PDB file of C-alpha atoms and ligand atoms in Angstrom:
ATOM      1  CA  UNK A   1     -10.042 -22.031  -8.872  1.00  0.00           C
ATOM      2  CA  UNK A   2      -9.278 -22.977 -12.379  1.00  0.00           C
ATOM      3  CA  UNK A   3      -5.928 -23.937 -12.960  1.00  0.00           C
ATOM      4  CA  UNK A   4      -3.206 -21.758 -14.070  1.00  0.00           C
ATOM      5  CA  UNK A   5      -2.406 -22.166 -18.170  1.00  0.00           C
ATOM      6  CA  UNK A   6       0.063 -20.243 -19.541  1.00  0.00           C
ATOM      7  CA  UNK A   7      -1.178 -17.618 -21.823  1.00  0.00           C
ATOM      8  CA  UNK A   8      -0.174 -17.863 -25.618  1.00  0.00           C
ATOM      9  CA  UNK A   9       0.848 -13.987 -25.431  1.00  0.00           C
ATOM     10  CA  UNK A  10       1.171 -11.763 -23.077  1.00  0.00           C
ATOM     11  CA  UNK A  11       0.927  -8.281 -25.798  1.00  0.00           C
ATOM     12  CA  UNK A  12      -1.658  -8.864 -28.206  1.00  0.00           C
ATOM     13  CA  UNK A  13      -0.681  -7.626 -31.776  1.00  0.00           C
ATOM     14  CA  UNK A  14      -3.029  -4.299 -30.912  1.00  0.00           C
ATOM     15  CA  UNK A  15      -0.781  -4.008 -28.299  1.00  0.00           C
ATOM     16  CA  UNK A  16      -3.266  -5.004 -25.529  1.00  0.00           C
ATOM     17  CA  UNK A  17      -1.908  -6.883 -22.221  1.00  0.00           C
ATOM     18  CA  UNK A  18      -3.609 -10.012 -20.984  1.00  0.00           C
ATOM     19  CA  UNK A  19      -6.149  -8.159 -18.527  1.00  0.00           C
ATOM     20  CA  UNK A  20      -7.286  -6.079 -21.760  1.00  0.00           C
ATOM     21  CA  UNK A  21      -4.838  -2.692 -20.295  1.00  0.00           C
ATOM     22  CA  UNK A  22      -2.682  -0.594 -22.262  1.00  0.00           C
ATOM     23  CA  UNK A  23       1.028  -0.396 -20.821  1.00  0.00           C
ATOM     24  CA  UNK A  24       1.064   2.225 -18.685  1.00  0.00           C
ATOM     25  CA  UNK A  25      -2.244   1.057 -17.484  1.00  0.00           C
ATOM     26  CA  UNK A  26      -2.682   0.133 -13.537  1.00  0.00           C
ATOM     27  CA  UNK A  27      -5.250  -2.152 -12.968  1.00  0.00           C
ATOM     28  CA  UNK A  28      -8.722  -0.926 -11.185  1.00  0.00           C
ATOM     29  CA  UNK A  29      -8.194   0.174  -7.823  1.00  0.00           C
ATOM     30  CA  UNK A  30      -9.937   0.211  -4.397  1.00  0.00           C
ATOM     31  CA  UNK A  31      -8.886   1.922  -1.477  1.00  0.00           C
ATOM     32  CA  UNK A  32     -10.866   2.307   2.008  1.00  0.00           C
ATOM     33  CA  UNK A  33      -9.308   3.843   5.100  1.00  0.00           C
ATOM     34  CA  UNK A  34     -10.427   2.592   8.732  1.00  0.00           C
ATOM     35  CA  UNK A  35     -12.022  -0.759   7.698  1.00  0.00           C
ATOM     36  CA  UNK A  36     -10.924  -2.643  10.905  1.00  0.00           C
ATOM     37  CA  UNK A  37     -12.801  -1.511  14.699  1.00  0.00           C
ATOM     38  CA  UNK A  38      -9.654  -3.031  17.045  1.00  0.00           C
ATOM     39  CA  UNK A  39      -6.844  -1.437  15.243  1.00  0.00           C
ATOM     40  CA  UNK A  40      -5.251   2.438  15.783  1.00  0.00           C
ATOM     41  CA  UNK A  41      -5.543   2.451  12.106  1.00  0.00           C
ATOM     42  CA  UNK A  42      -6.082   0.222   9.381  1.00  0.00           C
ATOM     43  CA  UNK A  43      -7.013  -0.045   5.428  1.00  0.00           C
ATOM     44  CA  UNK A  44      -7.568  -2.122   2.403  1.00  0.00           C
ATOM     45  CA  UNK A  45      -6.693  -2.588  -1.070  1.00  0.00           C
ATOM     46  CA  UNK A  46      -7.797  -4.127  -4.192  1.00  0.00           C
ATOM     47  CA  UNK A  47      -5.957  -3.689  -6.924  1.00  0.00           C
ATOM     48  CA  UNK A  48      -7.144  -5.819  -9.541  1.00  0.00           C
ATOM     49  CA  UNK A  49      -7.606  -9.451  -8.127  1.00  0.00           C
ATOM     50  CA  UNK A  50      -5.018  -8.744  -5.237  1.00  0.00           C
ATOM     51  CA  UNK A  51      -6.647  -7.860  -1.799  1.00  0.00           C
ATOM     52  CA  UNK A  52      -4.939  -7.078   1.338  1.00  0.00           C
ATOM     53  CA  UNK A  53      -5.379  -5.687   4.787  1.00  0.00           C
ATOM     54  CA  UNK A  54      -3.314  -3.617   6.855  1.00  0.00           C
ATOM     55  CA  UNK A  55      -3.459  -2.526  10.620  1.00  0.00           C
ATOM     56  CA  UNK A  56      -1.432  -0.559  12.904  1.00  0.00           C
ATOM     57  CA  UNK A  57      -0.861  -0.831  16.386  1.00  0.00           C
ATOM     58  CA  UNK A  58       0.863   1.931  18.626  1.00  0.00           C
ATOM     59  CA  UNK A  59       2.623   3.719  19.016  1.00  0.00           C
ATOM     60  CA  UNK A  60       2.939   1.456  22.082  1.00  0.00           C
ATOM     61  CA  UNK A  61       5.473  -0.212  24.345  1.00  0.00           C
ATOM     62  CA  UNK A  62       7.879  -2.402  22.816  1.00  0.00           C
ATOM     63  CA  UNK A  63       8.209  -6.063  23.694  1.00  0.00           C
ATOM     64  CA  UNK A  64      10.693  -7.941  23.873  1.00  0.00           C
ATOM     65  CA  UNK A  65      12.705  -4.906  25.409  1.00  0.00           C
ATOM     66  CA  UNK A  66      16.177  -5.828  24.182  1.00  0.00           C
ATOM     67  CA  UNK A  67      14.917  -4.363  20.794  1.00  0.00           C
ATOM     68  CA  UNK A  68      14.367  -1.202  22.081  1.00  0.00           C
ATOM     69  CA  UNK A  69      15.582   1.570  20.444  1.00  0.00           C
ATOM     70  CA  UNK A  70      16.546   4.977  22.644  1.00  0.00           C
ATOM     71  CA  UNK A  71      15.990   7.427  20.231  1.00  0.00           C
ATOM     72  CA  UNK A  72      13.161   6.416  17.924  1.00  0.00           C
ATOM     73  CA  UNK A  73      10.202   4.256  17.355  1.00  0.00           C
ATOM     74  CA  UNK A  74      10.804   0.614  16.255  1.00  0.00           C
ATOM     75  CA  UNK A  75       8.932   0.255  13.510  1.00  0.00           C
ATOM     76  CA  UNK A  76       7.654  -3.731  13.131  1.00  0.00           C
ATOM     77  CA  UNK A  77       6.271  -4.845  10.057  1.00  0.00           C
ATOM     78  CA  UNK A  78       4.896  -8.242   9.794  1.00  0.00           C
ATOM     79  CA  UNK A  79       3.771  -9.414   5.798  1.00  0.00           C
ATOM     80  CA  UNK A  80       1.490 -12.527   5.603  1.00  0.00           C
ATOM     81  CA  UNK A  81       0.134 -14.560   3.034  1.00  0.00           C
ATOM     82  CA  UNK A  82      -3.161 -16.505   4.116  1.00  0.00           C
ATOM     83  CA  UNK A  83      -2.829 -20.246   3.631  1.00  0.00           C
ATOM     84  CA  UNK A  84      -6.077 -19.665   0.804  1.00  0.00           C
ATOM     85  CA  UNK A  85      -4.443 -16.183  -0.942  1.00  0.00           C
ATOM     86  CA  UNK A  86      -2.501 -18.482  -3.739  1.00  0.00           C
ATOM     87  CA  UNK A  87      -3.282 -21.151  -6.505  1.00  0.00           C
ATOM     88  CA  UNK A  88      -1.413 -23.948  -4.149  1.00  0.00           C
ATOM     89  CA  UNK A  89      -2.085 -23.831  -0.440  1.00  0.00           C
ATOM     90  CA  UNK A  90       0.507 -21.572   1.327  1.00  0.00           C
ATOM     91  CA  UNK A  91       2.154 -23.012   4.331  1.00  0.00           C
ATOM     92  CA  UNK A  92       1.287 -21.137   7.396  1.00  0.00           C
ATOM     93  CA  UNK A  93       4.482 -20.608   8.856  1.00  0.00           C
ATOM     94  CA  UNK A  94       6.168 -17.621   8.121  1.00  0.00           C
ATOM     95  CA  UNK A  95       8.218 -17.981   4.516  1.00  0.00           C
ATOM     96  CA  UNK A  96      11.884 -16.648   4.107  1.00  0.00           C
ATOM     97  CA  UNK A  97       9.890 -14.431   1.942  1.00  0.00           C
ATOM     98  CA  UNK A  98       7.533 -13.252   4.113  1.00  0.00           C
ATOM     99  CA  UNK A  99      10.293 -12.147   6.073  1.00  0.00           C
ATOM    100  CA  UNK A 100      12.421 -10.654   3.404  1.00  0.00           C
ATOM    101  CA  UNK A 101       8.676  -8.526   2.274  1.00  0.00           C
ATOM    102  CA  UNK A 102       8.761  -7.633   5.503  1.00  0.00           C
ATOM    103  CA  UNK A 103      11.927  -5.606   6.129  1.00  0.00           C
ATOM    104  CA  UNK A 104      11.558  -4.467   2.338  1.00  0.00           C
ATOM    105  CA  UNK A 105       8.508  -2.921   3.261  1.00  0.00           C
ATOM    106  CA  UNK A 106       9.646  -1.605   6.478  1.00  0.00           C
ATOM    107  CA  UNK A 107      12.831   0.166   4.863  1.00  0.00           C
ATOM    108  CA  UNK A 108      10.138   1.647   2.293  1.00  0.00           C
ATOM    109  CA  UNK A 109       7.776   3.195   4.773  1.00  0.00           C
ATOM    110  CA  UNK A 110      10.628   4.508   7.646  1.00  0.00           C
ATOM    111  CA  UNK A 111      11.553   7.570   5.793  1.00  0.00           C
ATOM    112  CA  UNK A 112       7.935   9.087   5.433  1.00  0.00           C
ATOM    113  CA  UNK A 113       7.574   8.714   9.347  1.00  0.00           C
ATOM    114  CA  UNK A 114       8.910  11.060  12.565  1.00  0.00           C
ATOM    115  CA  UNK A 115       9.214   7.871  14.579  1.00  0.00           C
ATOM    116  CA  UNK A 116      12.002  10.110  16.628  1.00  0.00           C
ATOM    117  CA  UNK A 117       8.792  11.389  18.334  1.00  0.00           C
ATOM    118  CA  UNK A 118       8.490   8.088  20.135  1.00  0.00           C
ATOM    119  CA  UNK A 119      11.774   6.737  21.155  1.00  0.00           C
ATOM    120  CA  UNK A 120      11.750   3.340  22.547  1.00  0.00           C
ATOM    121  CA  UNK A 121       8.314   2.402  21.381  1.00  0.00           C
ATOM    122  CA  UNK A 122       7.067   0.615  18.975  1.00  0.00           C
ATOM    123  CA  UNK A 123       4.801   1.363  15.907  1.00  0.00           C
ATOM    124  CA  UNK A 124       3.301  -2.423  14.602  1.00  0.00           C
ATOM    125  CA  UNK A 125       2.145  -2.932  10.899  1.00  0.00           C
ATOM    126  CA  UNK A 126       0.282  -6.372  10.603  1.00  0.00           C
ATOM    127  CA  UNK A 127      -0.307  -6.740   6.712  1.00  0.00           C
ATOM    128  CA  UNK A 128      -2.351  -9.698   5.526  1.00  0.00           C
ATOM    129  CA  UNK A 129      -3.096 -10.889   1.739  1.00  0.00           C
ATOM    130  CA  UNK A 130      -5.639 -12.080   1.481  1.00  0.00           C
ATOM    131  CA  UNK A 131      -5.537 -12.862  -2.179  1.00  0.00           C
ATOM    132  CA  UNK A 132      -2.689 -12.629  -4.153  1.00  0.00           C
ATOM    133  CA  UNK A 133      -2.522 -11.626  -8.082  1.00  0.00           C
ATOM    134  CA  UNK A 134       0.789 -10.100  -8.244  1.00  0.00           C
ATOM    135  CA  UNK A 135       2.293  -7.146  -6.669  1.00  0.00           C
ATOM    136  CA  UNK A 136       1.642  -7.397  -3.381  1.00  0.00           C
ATOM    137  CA  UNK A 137       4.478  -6.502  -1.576  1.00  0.00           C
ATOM    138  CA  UNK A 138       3.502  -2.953  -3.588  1.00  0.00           C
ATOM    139  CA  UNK A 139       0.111  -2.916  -2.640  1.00  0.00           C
ATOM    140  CA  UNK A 140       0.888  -3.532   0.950  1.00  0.00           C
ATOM    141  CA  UNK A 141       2.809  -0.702   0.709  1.00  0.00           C
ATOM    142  CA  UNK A 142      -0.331   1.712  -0.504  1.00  0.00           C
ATOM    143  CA  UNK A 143      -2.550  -0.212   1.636  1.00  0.00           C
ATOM    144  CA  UNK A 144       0.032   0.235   5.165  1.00  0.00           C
ATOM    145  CA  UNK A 145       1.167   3.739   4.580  1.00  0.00           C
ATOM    146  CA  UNK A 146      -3.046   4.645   4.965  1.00  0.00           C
ATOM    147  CA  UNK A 147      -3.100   2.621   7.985  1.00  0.00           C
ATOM    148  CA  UNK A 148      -0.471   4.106   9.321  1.00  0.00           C
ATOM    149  CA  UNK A 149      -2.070   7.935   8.776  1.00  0.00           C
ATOM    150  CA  UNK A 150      -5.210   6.317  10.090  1.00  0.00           C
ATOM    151  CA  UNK A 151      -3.472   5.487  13.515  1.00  0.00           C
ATOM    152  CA  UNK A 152      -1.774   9.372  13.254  1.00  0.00           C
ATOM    153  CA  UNK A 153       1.089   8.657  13.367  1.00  0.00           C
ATOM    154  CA  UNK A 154       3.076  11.760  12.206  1.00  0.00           C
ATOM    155  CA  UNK A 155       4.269  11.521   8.431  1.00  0.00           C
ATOM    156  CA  UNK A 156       5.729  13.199   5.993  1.00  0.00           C
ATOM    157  CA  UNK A 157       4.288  12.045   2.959  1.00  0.00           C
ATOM    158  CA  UNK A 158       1.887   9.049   2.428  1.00  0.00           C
ATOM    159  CA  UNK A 159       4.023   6.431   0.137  1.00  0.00           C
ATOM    160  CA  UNK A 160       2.898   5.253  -3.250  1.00  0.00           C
ATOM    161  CA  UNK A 161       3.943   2.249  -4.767  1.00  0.00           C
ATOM    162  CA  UNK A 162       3.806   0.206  -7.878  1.00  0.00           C
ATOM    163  CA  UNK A 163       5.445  -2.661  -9.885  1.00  0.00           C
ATOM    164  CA  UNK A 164       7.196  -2.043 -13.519  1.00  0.00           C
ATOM    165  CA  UNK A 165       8.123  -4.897 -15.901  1.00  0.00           C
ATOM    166  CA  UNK A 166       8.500  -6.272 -18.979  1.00  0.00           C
ATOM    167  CA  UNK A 167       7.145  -8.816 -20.990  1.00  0.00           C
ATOM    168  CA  UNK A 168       7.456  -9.758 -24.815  1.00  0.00           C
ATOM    169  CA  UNK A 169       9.988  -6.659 -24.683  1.00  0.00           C
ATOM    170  CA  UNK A 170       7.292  -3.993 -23.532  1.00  0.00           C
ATOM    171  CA  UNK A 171       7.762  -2.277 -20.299  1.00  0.00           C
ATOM    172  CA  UNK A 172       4.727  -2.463 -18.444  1.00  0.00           C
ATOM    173  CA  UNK A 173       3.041  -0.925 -15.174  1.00  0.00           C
ATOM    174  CA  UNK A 174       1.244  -2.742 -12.360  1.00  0.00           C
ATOM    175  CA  UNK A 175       1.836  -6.484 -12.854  1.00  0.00           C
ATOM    176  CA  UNK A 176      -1.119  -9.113 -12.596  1.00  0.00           C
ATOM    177  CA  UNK A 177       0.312 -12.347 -11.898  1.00  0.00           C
ATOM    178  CA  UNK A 178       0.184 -14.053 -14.910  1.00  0.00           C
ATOM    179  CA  UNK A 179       2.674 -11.227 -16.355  1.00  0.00           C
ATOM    180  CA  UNK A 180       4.555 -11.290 -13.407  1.00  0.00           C
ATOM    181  CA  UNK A 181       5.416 -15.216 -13.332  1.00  0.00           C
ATOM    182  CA  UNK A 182       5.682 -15.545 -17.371  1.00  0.00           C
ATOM    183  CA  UNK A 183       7.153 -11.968 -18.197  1.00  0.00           C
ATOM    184  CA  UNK A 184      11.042 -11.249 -18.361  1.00  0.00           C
ATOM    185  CA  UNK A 185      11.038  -9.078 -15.015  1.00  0.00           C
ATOM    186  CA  UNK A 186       9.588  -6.925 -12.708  1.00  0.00           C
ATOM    187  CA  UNK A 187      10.649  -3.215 -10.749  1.00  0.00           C
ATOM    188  CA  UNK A 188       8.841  -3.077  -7.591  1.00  0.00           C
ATOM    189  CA  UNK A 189       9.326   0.576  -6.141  1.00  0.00           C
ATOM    190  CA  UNK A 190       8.124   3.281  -4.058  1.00  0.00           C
ATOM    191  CA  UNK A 191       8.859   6.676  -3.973  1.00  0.00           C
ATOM    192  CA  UNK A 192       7.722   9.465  -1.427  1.00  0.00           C
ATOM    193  CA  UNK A 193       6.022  11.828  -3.787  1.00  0.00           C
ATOM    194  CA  UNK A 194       6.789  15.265  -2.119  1.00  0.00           C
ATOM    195  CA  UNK A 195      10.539  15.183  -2.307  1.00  0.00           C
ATOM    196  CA  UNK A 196      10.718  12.205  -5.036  1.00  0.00           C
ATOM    197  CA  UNK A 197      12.558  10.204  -2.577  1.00  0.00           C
ATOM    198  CA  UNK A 198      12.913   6.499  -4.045  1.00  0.00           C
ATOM    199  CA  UNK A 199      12.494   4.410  -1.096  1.00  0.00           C
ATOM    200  CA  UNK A 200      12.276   1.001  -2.545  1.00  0.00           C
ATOM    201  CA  UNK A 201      13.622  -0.352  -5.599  1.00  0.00           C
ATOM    202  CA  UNK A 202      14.529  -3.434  -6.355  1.00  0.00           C
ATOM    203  CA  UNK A 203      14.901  -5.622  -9.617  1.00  0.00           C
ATOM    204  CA  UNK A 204      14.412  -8.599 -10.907  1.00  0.00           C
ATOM    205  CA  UNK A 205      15.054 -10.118 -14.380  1.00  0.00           C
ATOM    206  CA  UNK A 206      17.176  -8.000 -16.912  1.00  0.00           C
ATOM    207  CA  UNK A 207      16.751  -4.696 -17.883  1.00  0.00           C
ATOM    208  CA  UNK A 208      18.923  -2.834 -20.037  1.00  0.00           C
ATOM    209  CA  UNK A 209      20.053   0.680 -18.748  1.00  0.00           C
ATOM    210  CA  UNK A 210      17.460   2.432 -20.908  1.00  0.00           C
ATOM    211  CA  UNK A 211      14.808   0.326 -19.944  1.00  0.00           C
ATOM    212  CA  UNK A 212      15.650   0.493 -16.557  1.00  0.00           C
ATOM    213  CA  UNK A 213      15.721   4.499 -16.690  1.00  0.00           C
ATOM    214  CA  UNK A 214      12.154   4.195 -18.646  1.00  0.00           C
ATOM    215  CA  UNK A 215      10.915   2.078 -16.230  1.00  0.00           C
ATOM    216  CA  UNK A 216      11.187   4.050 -13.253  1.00  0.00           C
ATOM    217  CA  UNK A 217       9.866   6.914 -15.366  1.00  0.00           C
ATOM    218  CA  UNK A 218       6.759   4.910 -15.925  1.00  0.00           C
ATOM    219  CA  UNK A 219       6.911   4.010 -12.034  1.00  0.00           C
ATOM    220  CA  UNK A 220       7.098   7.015 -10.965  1.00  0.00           C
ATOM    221  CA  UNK A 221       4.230   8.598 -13.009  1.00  0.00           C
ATOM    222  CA  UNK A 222       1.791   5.784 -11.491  1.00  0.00           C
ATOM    223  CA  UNK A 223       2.871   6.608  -8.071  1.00  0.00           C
ATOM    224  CA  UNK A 224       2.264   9.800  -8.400  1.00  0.00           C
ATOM    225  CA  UNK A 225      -1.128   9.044  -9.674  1.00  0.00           C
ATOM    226  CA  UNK A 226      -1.692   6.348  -6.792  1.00  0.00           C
ATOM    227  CA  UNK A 227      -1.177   8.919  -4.682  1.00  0.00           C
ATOM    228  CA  UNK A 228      -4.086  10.847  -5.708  1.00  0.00           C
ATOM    229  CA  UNK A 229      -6.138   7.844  -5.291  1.00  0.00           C
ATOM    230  CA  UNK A 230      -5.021   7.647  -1.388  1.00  0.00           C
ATOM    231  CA  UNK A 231      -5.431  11.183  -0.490  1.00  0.00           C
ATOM    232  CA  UNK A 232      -9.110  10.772  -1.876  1.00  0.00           C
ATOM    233  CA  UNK A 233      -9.558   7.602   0.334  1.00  0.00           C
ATOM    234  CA  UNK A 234      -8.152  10.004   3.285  1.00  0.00           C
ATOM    235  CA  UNK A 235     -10.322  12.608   2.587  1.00  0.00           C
ATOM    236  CA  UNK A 236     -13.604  10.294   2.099  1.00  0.00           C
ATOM    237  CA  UNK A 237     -12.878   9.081   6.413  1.00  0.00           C
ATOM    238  CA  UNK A 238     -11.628  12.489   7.344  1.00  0.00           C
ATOM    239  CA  UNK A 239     -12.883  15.602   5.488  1.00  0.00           C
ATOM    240  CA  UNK A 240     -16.556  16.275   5.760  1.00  0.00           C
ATOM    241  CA  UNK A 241     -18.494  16.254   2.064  1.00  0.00           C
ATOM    242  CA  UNK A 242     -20.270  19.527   1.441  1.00  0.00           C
ATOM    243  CA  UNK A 243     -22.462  17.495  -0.839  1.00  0.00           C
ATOM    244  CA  UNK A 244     -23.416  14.963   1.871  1.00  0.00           C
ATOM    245  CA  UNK A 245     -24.315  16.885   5.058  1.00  0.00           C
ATOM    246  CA  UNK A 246     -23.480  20.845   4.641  1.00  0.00           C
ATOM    247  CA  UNK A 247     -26.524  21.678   5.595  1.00  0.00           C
ATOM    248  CA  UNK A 248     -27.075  19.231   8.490  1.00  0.00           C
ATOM    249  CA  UNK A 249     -23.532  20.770   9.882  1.00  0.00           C
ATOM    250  CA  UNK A 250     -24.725  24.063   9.362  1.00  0.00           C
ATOM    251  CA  UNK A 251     -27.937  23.325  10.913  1.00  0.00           C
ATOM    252  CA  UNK A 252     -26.469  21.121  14.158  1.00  0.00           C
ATOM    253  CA  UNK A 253     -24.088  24.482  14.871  1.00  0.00           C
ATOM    254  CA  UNK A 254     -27.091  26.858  14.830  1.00  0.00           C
ATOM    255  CA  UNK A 255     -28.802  24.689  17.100  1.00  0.00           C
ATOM    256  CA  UNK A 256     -25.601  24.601  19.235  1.00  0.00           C
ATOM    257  CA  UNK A 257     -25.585  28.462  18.948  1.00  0.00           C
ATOM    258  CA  UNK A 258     -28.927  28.922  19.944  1.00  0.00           C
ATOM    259  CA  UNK A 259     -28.581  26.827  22.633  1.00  0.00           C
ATOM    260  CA  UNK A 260     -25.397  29.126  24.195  1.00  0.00           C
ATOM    261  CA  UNK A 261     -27.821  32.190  23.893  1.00  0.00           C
ATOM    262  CA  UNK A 262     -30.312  30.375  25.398  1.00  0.00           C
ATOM    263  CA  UNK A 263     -28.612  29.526  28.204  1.00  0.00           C
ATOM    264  CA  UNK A 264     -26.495  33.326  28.005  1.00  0.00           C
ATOM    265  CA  UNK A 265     -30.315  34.920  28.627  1.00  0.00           C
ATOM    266  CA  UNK A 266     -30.699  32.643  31.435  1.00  0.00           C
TER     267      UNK A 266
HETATM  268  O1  LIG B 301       3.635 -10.101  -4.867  1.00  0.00           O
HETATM  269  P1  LIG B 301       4.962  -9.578  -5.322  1.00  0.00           P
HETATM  270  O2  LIG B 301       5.051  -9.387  -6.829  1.00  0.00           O
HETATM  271  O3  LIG B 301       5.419  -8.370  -4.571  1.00  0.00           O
HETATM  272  O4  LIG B 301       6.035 -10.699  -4.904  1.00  0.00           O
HETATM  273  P2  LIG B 301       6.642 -11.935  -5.723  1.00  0.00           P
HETATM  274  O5  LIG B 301       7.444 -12.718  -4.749  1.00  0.00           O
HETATM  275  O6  LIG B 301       7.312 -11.421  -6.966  1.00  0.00           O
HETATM  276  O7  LIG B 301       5.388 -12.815  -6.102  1.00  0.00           O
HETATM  277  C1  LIG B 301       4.658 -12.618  -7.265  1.00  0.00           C
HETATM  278  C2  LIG B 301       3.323 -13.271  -7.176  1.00  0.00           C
HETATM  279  O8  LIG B 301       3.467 -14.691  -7.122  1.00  0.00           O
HETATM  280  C3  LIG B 301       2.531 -12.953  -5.918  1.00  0.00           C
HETATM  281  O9  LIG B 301       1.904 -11.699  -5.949  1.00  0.00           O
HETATM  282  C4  LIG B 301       1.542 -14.095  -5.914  1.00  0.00           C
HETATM  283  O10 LIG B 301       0.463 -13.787  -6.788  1.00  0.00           O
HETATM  284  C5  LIG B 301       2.367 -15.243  -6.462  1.00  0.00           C
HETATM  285  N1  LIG B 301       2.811 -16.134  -5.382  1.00  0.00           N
HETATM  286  C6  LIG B 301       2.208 -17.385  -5.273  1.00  0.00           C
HETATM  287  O11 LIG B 301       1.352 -17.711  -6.075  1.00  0.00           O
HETATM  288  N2  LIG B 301       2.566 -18.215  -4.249  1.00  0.00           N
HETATM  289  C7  LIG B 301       3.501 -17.843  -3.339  1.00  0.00           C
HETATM  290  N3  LIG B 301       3.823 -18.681  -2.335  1.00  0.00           N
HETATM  291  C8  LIG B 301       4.111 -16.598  -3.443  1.00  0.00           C
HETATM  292  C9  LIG B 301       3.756 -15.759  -4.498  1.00  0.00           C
END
């Protein structure tokens, strides 16, 4: 990897952003549902150069016991950075900020989930960047509330999320890295879309109170967007394409028709 050199500018005089985006511009977006055979549910994201997996386990029994909870799932999220996902080698033992990720994410996803339908068990997320460009701790987000669907476990809303910030005194959507270390602040938050819940939001750099309030504006217009984009990467796993198959479903349940009268005249 080349090393990192500070960019001259981070807003070109048209107004451009490093990556070539506008503003309100989220970088290009992957997401794929059920990419991983041994988990109850899993996906990925890339959102620009950022990539990262998540899988769900359970629900299932909880171990060690004494974290049990009588009343409702435990809900266990684990955020990891590969030693190879940044610039310098990461050290493999789980960060202070891994940890702190962790229960962010964790308080994010809890209020789109019933997890009083499994008391004392345990729902696990395993998230693991892979590569890291900025805003991962949103894209986890995206990336685990899919996996989490995938497993079925009962939600009320999947939960967008994206990063807001500011550099050369422009508010901007969807930080890369580069705008994220150099810029003058960043809004991570996620919101569940159906009842515009905010369930993470956190700041840091300054921001006055108009930027702040234009910010989350901005943040919560991208969500809203990003959650298209993970409904479609639902449907493309669970809802059958007319265009791709129609007629082989129509054909496979006339076959399975005629095969009931078949056996009805026997
Ligand atoms: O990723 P996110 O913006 O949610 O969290 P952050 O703590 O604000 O980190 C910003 C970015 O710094 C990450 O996305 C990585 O690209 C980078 N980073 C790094 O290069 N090395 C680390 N040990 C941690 C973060």
């Amino acid at each position: 990897m080349s090393p990192e050199i500070k960019p001259d500018f981070l807003i070109s005089p048209e107004g451009l952003r490093v990556d070539g985006r506008r503003p309100d511009e989220l970088r290009p977006i992957e997401l794929k549902v059920g990419v991983l055979k041994q988990a109850d549910g899993s996906a990925s994201i890339r959102q620009g150069k950022t990539y990262i997996l998540a899988a769900v386990y359970g629900p299932r029994e909880l171990h060690p016991r004494h974290l049990t909870l009588n009343d409702r799932a435990y809900l266990r999220v684990e955020y990891r950075m590969a030693t190879f996902s940044v610039p310098d080698r990461k050290r493999p033992a789980p960060s202070r900020r891994e940890k702190e990720i962790s229960m962010v994410i964790a308080n994010a996803l809890k209020p789109a989930l019933f997890l009083e339908e499994y008391p004392k068990a345990v729902v696990d997320v395993f998230i693991q960047v892979i590569q890291a460009d900025g805003g991962t701790r949103c894209a986890a987000i995206n990336a685990a509330s899919l996996a989490l669907a995938d497993a079925g476990i009962p939600m009320k809303s999947l939960v967008p999320a994206v990063a807001v910030g500011k550099a050369d005194g422009q508010l901007l959507v969807d930080l890369g890295d580069e705008e994220d270390k150099y810029g003058q602040g960043d809004v991570p938050m996620a919101i569940l879309p159906q009842t515009g819940e905010i369930t993470l939001l956190q700041q840091d750099g300054f921001f006055t109170r108009e930027e702040l309030i234009e910010a989350m504006q901005m943040g919560i217009n991208s969500c809203k967007y990003l959650h298209e984009l993970q409904k479609d990467a639902l449907k493309r796993v669970y809802v059958r394409n007319p265009e791709d198959g129609e007629d082989d479903f129509d054909d496979d349940l006339e076959a399975d028709l005629g095969e009931s009268e078949i056996m009805e005249d026997e």
